[in-house]
PDB file of C-alpha atoms in Angstrom:
ATOM      1  CA  MET A 790       0.205   0.091  -0.043  1.00 45.00           C
ATOM      2  CA  ARG A 791       1.619   3.261  -1.032  1.00 45.00           C
ATOM      3  CA  THR A 792       0.776   6.543   0.430  1.00 44.00           C
ATOM      4  CA  SER A 793       1.113  10.010  -1.364  1.00 43.00           C
ATOM      5  CA  LEU A 794       2.071  13.469   0.210  1.00 41.00           C
ATOM      6  CA  ARG A 795      -0.498  15.988   0.964  1.00 39.00           C
ATOM      7  CA  ASN A 796      -0.040  19.469   1.295  1.00 40.00           C
ATOM      8  CA  ILE A 797       0.891  19.911   5.102  1.00 42.00           C
ATOM      9  CA  CYS A 798       3.682  22.208   4.697  1.00 41.00           C
ATOM     10  CA  ALA A 799       1.658  25.653   4.520  1.00 38.00           C
ATOM     11  CA  ALA A 800      21.441   5.782  26.858  1.00 34.00           C
ATOM     12  CA  PHE A 801      20.654   2.912  26.848  1.00 31.00           C
ATOM     13  CA  ALA A 802      18.929   1.079  29.697  1.00 36.00           C
ATOM     14  CA  ILE A 803      21.031  -1.096  32.306  1.00 31.00           C
ATOM     15  CA  GLY A 804      18.102  -1.081  34.638  1.00 37.00           C
ATOM     16  CA  THR A 805      14.948  -0.545  32.573  1.00 40.00           C
ATOM     17  CA  THR A 806      11.531  -0.314  33.979  1.00 41.00           C
ATOM     18  CA  ILE A 807       8.383  -0.660  31.811  1.00 44.00           C
ATOM     19  CA  ALA A 808       5.785   1.721  33.456  1.00 43.00           C
ATOM     20  CA  PRO A 809       2.131   0.975  33.181  1.00 45.00           C
ATOM     21  CA  ALA A 810       0.708   2.304  29.753  1.00 44.00           C
ATOM     22  CA  ALA A 811      -2.602   3.758  28.549  1.00 50.00           C
ATOM     23  CA  ALA A 812      -4.483   1.742  26.041  1.00 86.00           C
ATOM     24  CA  CYS A 813      -1.498   2.503  23.383  1.00 95.00           C
ATOM     25  CA  ASP A 814       1.842   4.111  24.955  1.00 95.00           C
ATOM     26  CA  VAL A 815       3.485   4.653  21.813  1.00 96.00           C
ATOM     27  CA  ALA A 816       2.927   4.819  18.225  1.00 97.00           C
ATOM     28  CA  LEU A 817       6.078   3.954  16.276  1.00 97.00           C
ATOM     29  CA  VAL A 818       7.039   4.286  12.733  1.00 97.00           C
ATOM     30  CA  LEU A 819       9.886   2.386  11.562  1.00 97.00           C
ATOM     31  CA  ALA A 820      11.120   4.437   8.422  1.00 95.00           C
ATOM     32  CA  VAL A 821      13.904   2.025   6.637  1.00 92.00           C
ATOM     33  CA  ASP A 822      16.197   3.524   4.125  1.00 88.00           C
ATOM     34  CA  VAL A 823      16.338   1.915   0.691  1.00 89.00           C
ATOM     35  CA  SER A 824      17.912   4.292  -1.222  1.00 87.00           C
ATOM     36  CA  GLY A 825      20.715   3.812  -4.057  1.00 76.00           C
ATOM     37  CA  SER A 826      23.530   3.773  -1.646  1.00 80.00           C
ATOM     38  CA  VAL A 827      21.935   0.754   0.118  1.00 85.00           C
ATOM     39  CA  ASN A 828      23.120  -2.591  -1.561  1.00 87.00           C
ATOM     40  CA  PRO A 829      21.205  -5.844  -1.430  1.00 88.00           C
ATOM     41  CA  ALA A 830      23.186  -7.300   1.270  1.00 90.00           C
ATOM     42  CA  GLU A 831      22.824  -4.077   3.461  1.00 88.00           C
ATOM     43  CA  TYR A 832      19.094  -4.091   2.864  1.00 88.00           C
ATOM     44  CA  THR A 833      18.844  -7.823   4.110  1.00 90.00           C
ATOM     45  CA  THR A 834      21.000  -6.814   7.114  1.00 90.00           C
ATOM     46  CA  GLN A 835      18.565  -4.079   8.104  1.00 89.00           C
ATOM     47  CA  MET A 836      15.478  -5.893   7.690  1.00 90.00           C
ATOM     48  CA  ARG A 837      16.828  -9.035   9.494  1.00 93.00           C
ATOM     49  CA  GLY A 838      18.318  -6.944  12.158  1.00 93.00           C
ATOM     50  CA  LEU A 839      15.084  -5.063  12.780  1.00 94.00           C
ATOM     51  CA  ALA A 840      13.022  -8.553  12.733  1.00 96.00           C
ATOM     52  CA  GLU A 841      15.428  -9.802  15.367  1.00 95.00           C
ATOM     53  CA  ALA A 842      15.313  -7.008  17.733  1.00 95.00           C
ATOM     54  CA  LEU A 843      11.482  -7.088  17.521  1.00 96.00           C
ATOM     55  CA  VAL A 844      11.520 -10.127  19.577  1.00 95.00           C
ATOM     56  CA  ASP A 845      14.382  -9.404  21.655  1.00 95.00           C
ATOM     57  CA  PRO A 846      12.749 -10.265  25.096  1.00 95.00           C
ATOM     58  CA  ALA A 847      13.089  -6.919  26.416  1.00 94.00           C
ATOM     59  CA  VAL A 848      11.952  -5.130  23.376  1.00 96.00           C
ATOM     60  CA  GLU A 849       8.915  -7.714  23.074  1.00 94.00           C
ATOM     61  CA  GLU A 850       7.851  -7.112  26.654  1.00 94.00           C
ATOM     62  CA  ALA A 851       7.811  -3.417  26.076  1.00 95.00           C
ATOM     63  CA  LEU A 852       5.938  -3.658  23.133  1.00 96.00           C
ATOM     64  CA  VAL A 853       3.401  -5.659  24.705  1.00 96.00           C
ATOM     65  CA  ARG A 854       3.346  -3.982  28.080  1.00 94.00           C
ATOM     66  CA  GLY A 855       2.870  -0.631  26.203  1.00 94.00           C
ATOM     67  CA  GLN A 856       0.245  -1.847  23.811  1.00 95.00           C
ATOM     68  CA  ALA A 857       2.271  -0.180  21.148  1.00 97.00           C
ATOM     69  CA  ALA A 858       1.179   0.610  17.442  1.00 97.00           C
ATOM     70  CA  VAL A 859       4.009  -0.276  15.038  1.00 97.00           C
ATOM     71  CA  THR A 860       4.250   0.504  11.028  1.00 97.00           C
ATOM     72  CA  VAL A 861       7.090  -0.059   8.710  1.00 96.00           C
ATOM     73  CA  MET A 862       8.000   2.141   5.574  1.00 93.00           C
ATOM     74  CA  GLN A 863      10.394   1.979   3.057  1.00 93.00           C
ATOM     75  CA  TRP A 864      11.723   5.378   1.872  1.00 89.00           C
ATOM     76  CA  THR A 865      13.897   6.564  -0.702  1.00 85.00           C
ATOM     77  CA  GLY A 866      13.659   9.659  -2.933  1.00 81.00           C
ATOM     78  CA  SER A 867      10.661  12.149  -3.508  1.00 76.00           C
ATOM     79  CA  ASN A 868       7.365  10.476  -3.964  1.00 79.00           C
ATOM     80  CA  ARG A 869       8.690   6.990  -3.141  1.00 80.00           C
ATOM     81  CA  GLN A 870       7.535   6.023   0.225  1.00 88.00           C
ATOM     82  CA  ASP A 871       5.983   2.665   0.846  1.00 89.00           C
ATOM     83  CA  ILE A 872       3.994   1.574   3.691  1.00 93.00           C
ATOM     84  CA  SER A 873       5.107  -2.011   3.726  1.00 94.00           C
ATOM     85  CA  ILE A 874       3.258  -3.028   6.928  1.00 95.00           C
ATOM     86  CA  PRO A 875       0.355  -0.723   8.165  1.00 96.00           C
ATOM     87  CA  TRP A 876      -0.303  -0.121  11.829  1.00 97.00           C
ATOM     88  CA  THR A 877      -0.355  -2.968  13.658  1.00 97.00           C
ATOM     89  CA  ARG A 878      -1.282  -3.485  17.412  1.00 97.00           C
ATOM     90  CA  MET A 879       1.143  -5.412  19.725  1.00 97.00           C
ATOM     91  CA  LYS A 880      -1.329  -6.781  22.204  1.00 95.00           C
ATOM     92  CA  THR A 881       0.302 -10.011  22.627  1.00 95.00           C
ATOM     93  CA  TYR A 882       3.542 -11.962  22.059  1.00 96.00           C
ATOM     94  CA  GLU A 883       1.946 -13.786  19.075  1.00 96.00           C
ATOM     95  CA  ASP A 884       1.728 -10.152  17.565  1.00 96.00           C
ATOM     96  CA  THR A 885       5.075  -9.303  17.901  1.00 96.00           C
ATOM     97  CA  GLN A 886       6.237 -12.706  16.523  1.00 96.00           C
ATOM     98  CA  ALA A 887       4.275 -12.158  13.578  1.00 97.00           C
ATOM     99  CA  MET A 888       5.448  -8.727  13.010  1.00 96.00           C
ATOM    100  CA  ALA A 889       8.848  -9.817  13.195  1.00 96.00           C
ATOM    101  CA  ARG A 890       8.159 -12.609  10.269  1.00 95.00           C
ATOM    102  CA  ALA A 891       6.450 -10.045   8.263  1.00 96.00           C
ATOM    103  CA  VAL A 892       9.572  -7.558   8.469  1.00 95.00           C
ATOM    104  CA  ALA A 893      11.784 -10.406   7.604  1.00 93.00           C
ATOM    105  CA  ASP A 894       9.798 -10.980   4.630  1.00 91.00           C
ATOM    106  CA  ILE A 895       9.565  -7.503   3.214  1.00 91.00           C
ATOM    107  CA  PRO A 896      10.393  -7.353  -0.317  1.00 88.00           C
ATOM    108  CA  ARG A 897      12.394  -4.270  -1.398  1.00 84.00           C
ATOM    109  CA  GLU A 898      10.409  -1.572  -3.154  1.00 78.00           C
ATOM    110  CA  TRP A 899      13.146   0.555  -4.816  1.00 70.00           C
ATOM    111  CA  ARG A 900      16.973   0.200  -5.463  1.00 74.00           C
ATOM    112  CA  ASN A 901      18.419   3.221  -7.428  1.00 68.00           C
ATOM    113  CA  PHE A 902      16.999   6.514  -5.910  1.00 72.00           C
ATOM    114  CA  SER A 903      18.124   9.330  -3.917  1.00 81.00           C
ATOM    115  CA  THR A 904      17.566  10.159  -0.171  1.00 87.00           C
ATOM    116  CA  ALA A 905      14.564  12.392   0.609  1.00 90.00           C
ATOM    117  CA  ILE A 906      14.330  12.297   4.583  1.00 94.00           C
ATOM    118  CA  GLY A 907      12.147  15.266   4.488  1.00 93.00           C
ATOM    119  CA  GLU A 908       9.635  13.594   2.518  1.00 93.00           C
ATOM    120  CA  ALA A 909       9.620  10.251   4.748  1.00 94.00           C
ATOM    121  CA  LEU A 910       8.999  12.336   7.655  1.00 96.00           C
ATOM    122  CA  LEU A 911       6.043  14.008   5.891  1.00 95.00           C
ATOM    123  CA  VAL A 912       4.521  10.740   4.934  1.00 94.00           C
ATOM    124  CA  SER A 913       5.040   9.373   8.391  1.00 96.00           C
ATOM    125  CA  LEU A 914       3.523  12.608  10.012  1.00 96.00           C
ATOM    126  CA  GLU A 915       0.188  11.797   7.964  1.00 95.00           C
ATOM    127  CA  MET A 916      -0.117   8.401   9.343  1.00 96.00           C
ATOM    128  CA  PHE A 917      -0.358   9.278  13.035  1.00 97.00           C
ATOM    129  CA  ASP A 918      -4.052  10.458  11.946  1.00 95.00           C
ATOM    130  CA  ASP A 919      -4.785   6.596  12.252  1.00 95.00           C
ATOM    131  CA  VAL A 920      -3.680   6.127  15.823  1.00 96.00           C
ATOM    132  CA  THR A 921      -4.943   8.961  17.735  1.00 95.00           C
ATOM    133  CA  ASP A 922      -5.375   6.990  20.843  1.00 95.00           C
ATOM    134  CA  CYS A 923      -1.680   6.411  21.371  1.00 96.00           C
ATOM    135  CA  GLU A 924      -0.038   8.829  24.029  1.00 94.00           C
ATOM    136  CA  ARG A 925       3.279   9.199  22.241  1.00 95.00           C
ATOM    137  CA  ARG A 926       4.147   9.480  18.698  1.00 96.00           C
ATOM    138  CA  VAL A 927       7.832   8.443  17.369  1.00 97.00           C
ATOM    139  CA  ILE A 928       9.315   8.324  13.990  1.00 97.00           C
ATOM    140  CA  ASP A 929      12.290   5.857  13.911  1.00 95.00           C
ATOM    141  CA  VAL A 930      14.380   6.709  11.022  1.00 95.00           C
ATOM    142  CA  SER A 931      17.400   4.936  10.014  1.00 91.00           C
ATOM    143  CA  GLY A 932      19.810   5.745   7.078  1.00 87.00           C
ATOM    144  CA  ASP A 933      23.228   5.913   5.721  1.00 84.00           C
ATOM    145  CA  GLY A 934      23.456   9.098   3.948  1.00 84.00           C
ATOM    146  CA  TYR A 935      22.335  12.871   4.080  1.00 90.00           C
ATOM    147  CA  SER A 936      19.052  14.026   2.667  1.00 87.00           C
ATOM    148  CA  ASN A 937      19.821  15.046  -0.999  1.00 87.00           C
ATOM    149  CA  GLU A 938      16.351  15.518  -2.513  1.00 88.00           C
ATOM    150  CA  GLY A 939      13.093  17.198  -1.562  1.00 88.00           C
ATOM    151  CA  ILE A 940      12.285  19.138   1.555  1.00 93.00           C
ATOM    152  CA  PRO A 941      15.101  19.434   3.918  1.00 94.00           C
ATOM    153  CA  PRO A 942      14.228  17.620   7.223  1.00 95.00           C
ATOM    154  CA  GLU A 943      14.991  20.653   9.361  1.00 96.00           C
ATOM    155  CA  GLU A 944      12.526  22.604   7.851  1.00 96.00           C
ATOM    156  CA  LEU A 945       9.920  20.315   9.260  1.00 96.00           C
ATOM    157  CA  HIS A 946      10.976  20.507  12.908  1.00 97.00           C
ATOM    158  CA  GLN A 947       8.352  23.053  13.896  1.00 96.00           C
ATOM    159  CA  ILE A 948       5.397  21.104  12.172  1.00 96.00           C
ATOM    160  CA  LEU A 949       6.760  18.032  13.954  1.00 97.00           C
ATOM    161  CA  ARG A 950       6.991  19.664  17.136  1.00 96.00           C
ATOM    162  CA  ASP A 951       3.542  21.243  16.747  1.00 96.00           C
ATOM    163  CA  ALA A 952       2.075  17.668  16.468  1.00 96.00           C
ATOM    164  CA  ALA A 953       3.986  16.356  19.250  1.00 95.00           C
ATOM    165  CA  VAL A 954       5.890  14.184  17.315  1.00 97.00           C
ATOM    166  CA  THR A 955       9.594  12.844  18.496  1.00 96.00           C
ATOM    167  CA  VAL A 956      11.698  11.981  15.602  1.00 97.00           C
ATOM    168  CA  ASN A 957      14.908   9.915  16.318  1.00 97.00           C
ATOM    169  CA  GLY A 958      17.613   8.538  13.854  1.00 96.00           C
ATOM    170  CA  LEU A 959      20.131   5.768  13.448  1.00 94.00           C
ATOM    171  CA  ALA A 960      22.915   6.962  11.642  1.00 92.00           C
ATOM    172  CA  ILE A 961      24.630   4.073   9.444  1.00 89.00           C
ATOM    173  CA  GLU A 962      28.009   5.499   8.846  1.00 85.00           C
ATOM    174  CA  THR A 963      29.685   3.813   5.838  1.00 79.00           C
ATOM    175  CA  ASP A 964      31.036   6.431   3.432  1.00 72.00           C
ATOM    176  CA  GLN A 965      29.316   9.336   5.228  1.00 61.00           C
ATOM    177  CA  THR A 966      31.664   9.538   8.404  1.00 70.00           C
ATOM    178  CA  LEU A 967      29.786  12.664   9.926  1.00 86.00           C
ATOM    179  CA  LEU A 968      26.364  11.102   9.598  1.00 92.00           C
ATOM    180  CA  MET A 969      25.723  11.105  13.090  1.00 93.00           C
ATOM    181  CA  GLU A 970      26.406  14.813  13.452  1.00 95.00           C
ATOM    182  CA  TYR A 971      24.157  15.592  10.710  1.00 94.00           C
ATOM    183  CA  PHE A 972      21.421  13.406  12.055  1.00 95.00           C
ATOM    184  CA  GLU A 973      21.825  15.290  15.554  1.00 96.00           C
ATOM    185  CA  LYS A 974      21.749  18.650  13.813  1.00 95.00           C
ATOM    186  CA  TYR A 975      19.173  18.375  11.143  1.00 96.00           C
ATOM    187  CA  LEU A 976      17.122  15.255  11.847  1.00 97.00           C
ATOM    188  CA  ILE A 977      16.161  14.582  15.246  1.00 97.00           C
ATOM    189  CA  THR A 978      13.640  16.649  17.054  1.00 96.00           C
ATOM    190  CA  GLY A 979      10.907  16.698  19.579  1.00 94.00           C
ATOM    191  CA  PRO A 980      10.786  15.584  23.245  1.00 89.00           C
ATOM    192  CA  GLY A 981      13.769  13.352  24.183  1.00 90.00           C
ATOM    193  CA  ALA A 982      14.740  13.034  20.583  1.00 95.00           C
ATOM    194  CA  PHE A 983      18.102  11.314  20.097  1.00 96.00           C
ATOM    195  CA  ALA A 984      20.357   9.641  17.543  1.00 95.00           C
ATOM    196  CA  VAL A 985      22.545   6.405  17.702  1.00 93.00           C
ATOM    197  CA  ARG A 986      25.462   5.625  15.598  1.00 92.00           C
ATOM    198  CA  ALA A 987      26.133   2.185  13.612  1.00 90.00           C
ATOM    199  CA  GLU A 988      29.732   2.206  12.575  1.00 86.00           C
ATOM    200  CA  SER A 989      28.755  -0.052   9.975  1.00 85.00           C
ATOM    201  CA  TYR A 990      26.051  -2.403   8.774  1.00 84.00           C
ATOM    202  CA  GLU A 991      27.335  -5.143  10.537  1.00 88.00           C
ATOM    203  CA  VAL A 992      26.617  -3.671  14.025  1.00 91.00           C
ATOM    204  CA  TYR A 993      23.170  -2.361  12.844  1.00 90.00           C
ATOM    205  CA  PRO A 994      21.060  -5.236  14.212  1.00 91.00           C
ATOM    206  CA  ARG A 995      22.806  -4.352  17.968  1.00 91.00           C
ATOM    207  CA  ARG A 996      21.943  -0.533  17.462  1.00 94.00           C
ATOM    208  CA  ILE A 997      18.595  -0.945  16.472  1.00 94.00           C
ATOM    209  CA  ARG A 998      17.878  -3.084  19.226  1.00 94.00           C
ATOM    210  CA  GLN A 999      19.302  -0.601  21.675  1.00 93.00           C
ATOM    211  CA  LYS A1000      17.504   2.170  19.966  1.00 94.00           C
ATOM    212  CA  LEU A1001      14.089   0.331  20.096  1.00 95.00           C
ATOM    213  CA  LEU A1002      14.427  -0.439  23.842  1.00 94.00           C
ATOM    214  CA  ARG A1003      15.295   3.365  24.492  1.00 93.00           C
ATOM    215  CA  GLU A1004      12.172   4.327  22.533  1.00 92.00           C
ATOM    216  CA  LEU A1005       9.831   1.834  24.139  1.00 91.00           C
ATOM    217  CA  THR A1006      10.877   1.839  27.827  1.00 78.00           C
ATOM    218  CA  LYS A1007      11.223   4.265  30.527  1.00 54.00           C
ATOM    219  CA  GLN A1008      14.815   4.674  31.284  1.00 41.00           C
ATOM    220  CA  VAL A1009      16.144   4.523  35.185  1.00 34.00           C
ATOM    221  CA  ALA A1010      19.775   4.526  34.190  1.00 35.00           C
ATOM    222  CA  SER A1011      21.646   5.244  31.019  1.00 38.00           C
ATOM    223  CA  LEU A1012      24.390   3.376  29.229  1.00 38.00           C
ATOM    224  CA  SER A1013      26.331   4.920  26.244  1.00 39.00           C
ATOM    225  CA  PRO A1014      24.893   3.685  23.125  1.00 40.00           C
ATOM    226  CA  GLN A1015      28.199   2.396  21.923  1.00 40.00           C
ATOM    227  CA  ASP A1016      28.628  -0.226  24.964  1.00 36.00           C
TER     228      ASP A1016
END
């Protein structure tokens, strides 16, 4: 199912506790980079790593305890965003297992296009209209390059803050060695926003697990994301 843009532009836990949540504690958009800089092996690493992270015992418990709503979007250049898995409620452990299997099986939508981070944020913002019962709204952006097409992500910060949306980033540093700094300056925004560095695709699975745990749980102690 593909969505189009509307004109709407006019650390980590050592001791982690999971607080009792509302009917839906968090609505989480998992936005995965499939631009031309991501080769087939790297795409597979992303999807398998994300699938494994969703059924990590601590992440899985946080998803179910918080009755989280989760959706997965592939994104690349302008007008190329695909809602690969629509909003799905994590009410039981069977739901998290099914989500993980679905993530692992997502076929890649595009291969040879640019990096339009702002466009991905706009589509994500639209999607929250369907999960208005969730207490928190979070966009989790994973990517390995700077935005080079479409509206710059920093121009959307005020719109996102006004909508009470938090944007977090996972910077996969391959050729772009200062990508973490770029994400911190231009991408992340909103209450408690943060960025995490993955020094390569090989460490992506561990970093996405850490990132999800931080997004889903209430921190009582912090650990460097690199530990």
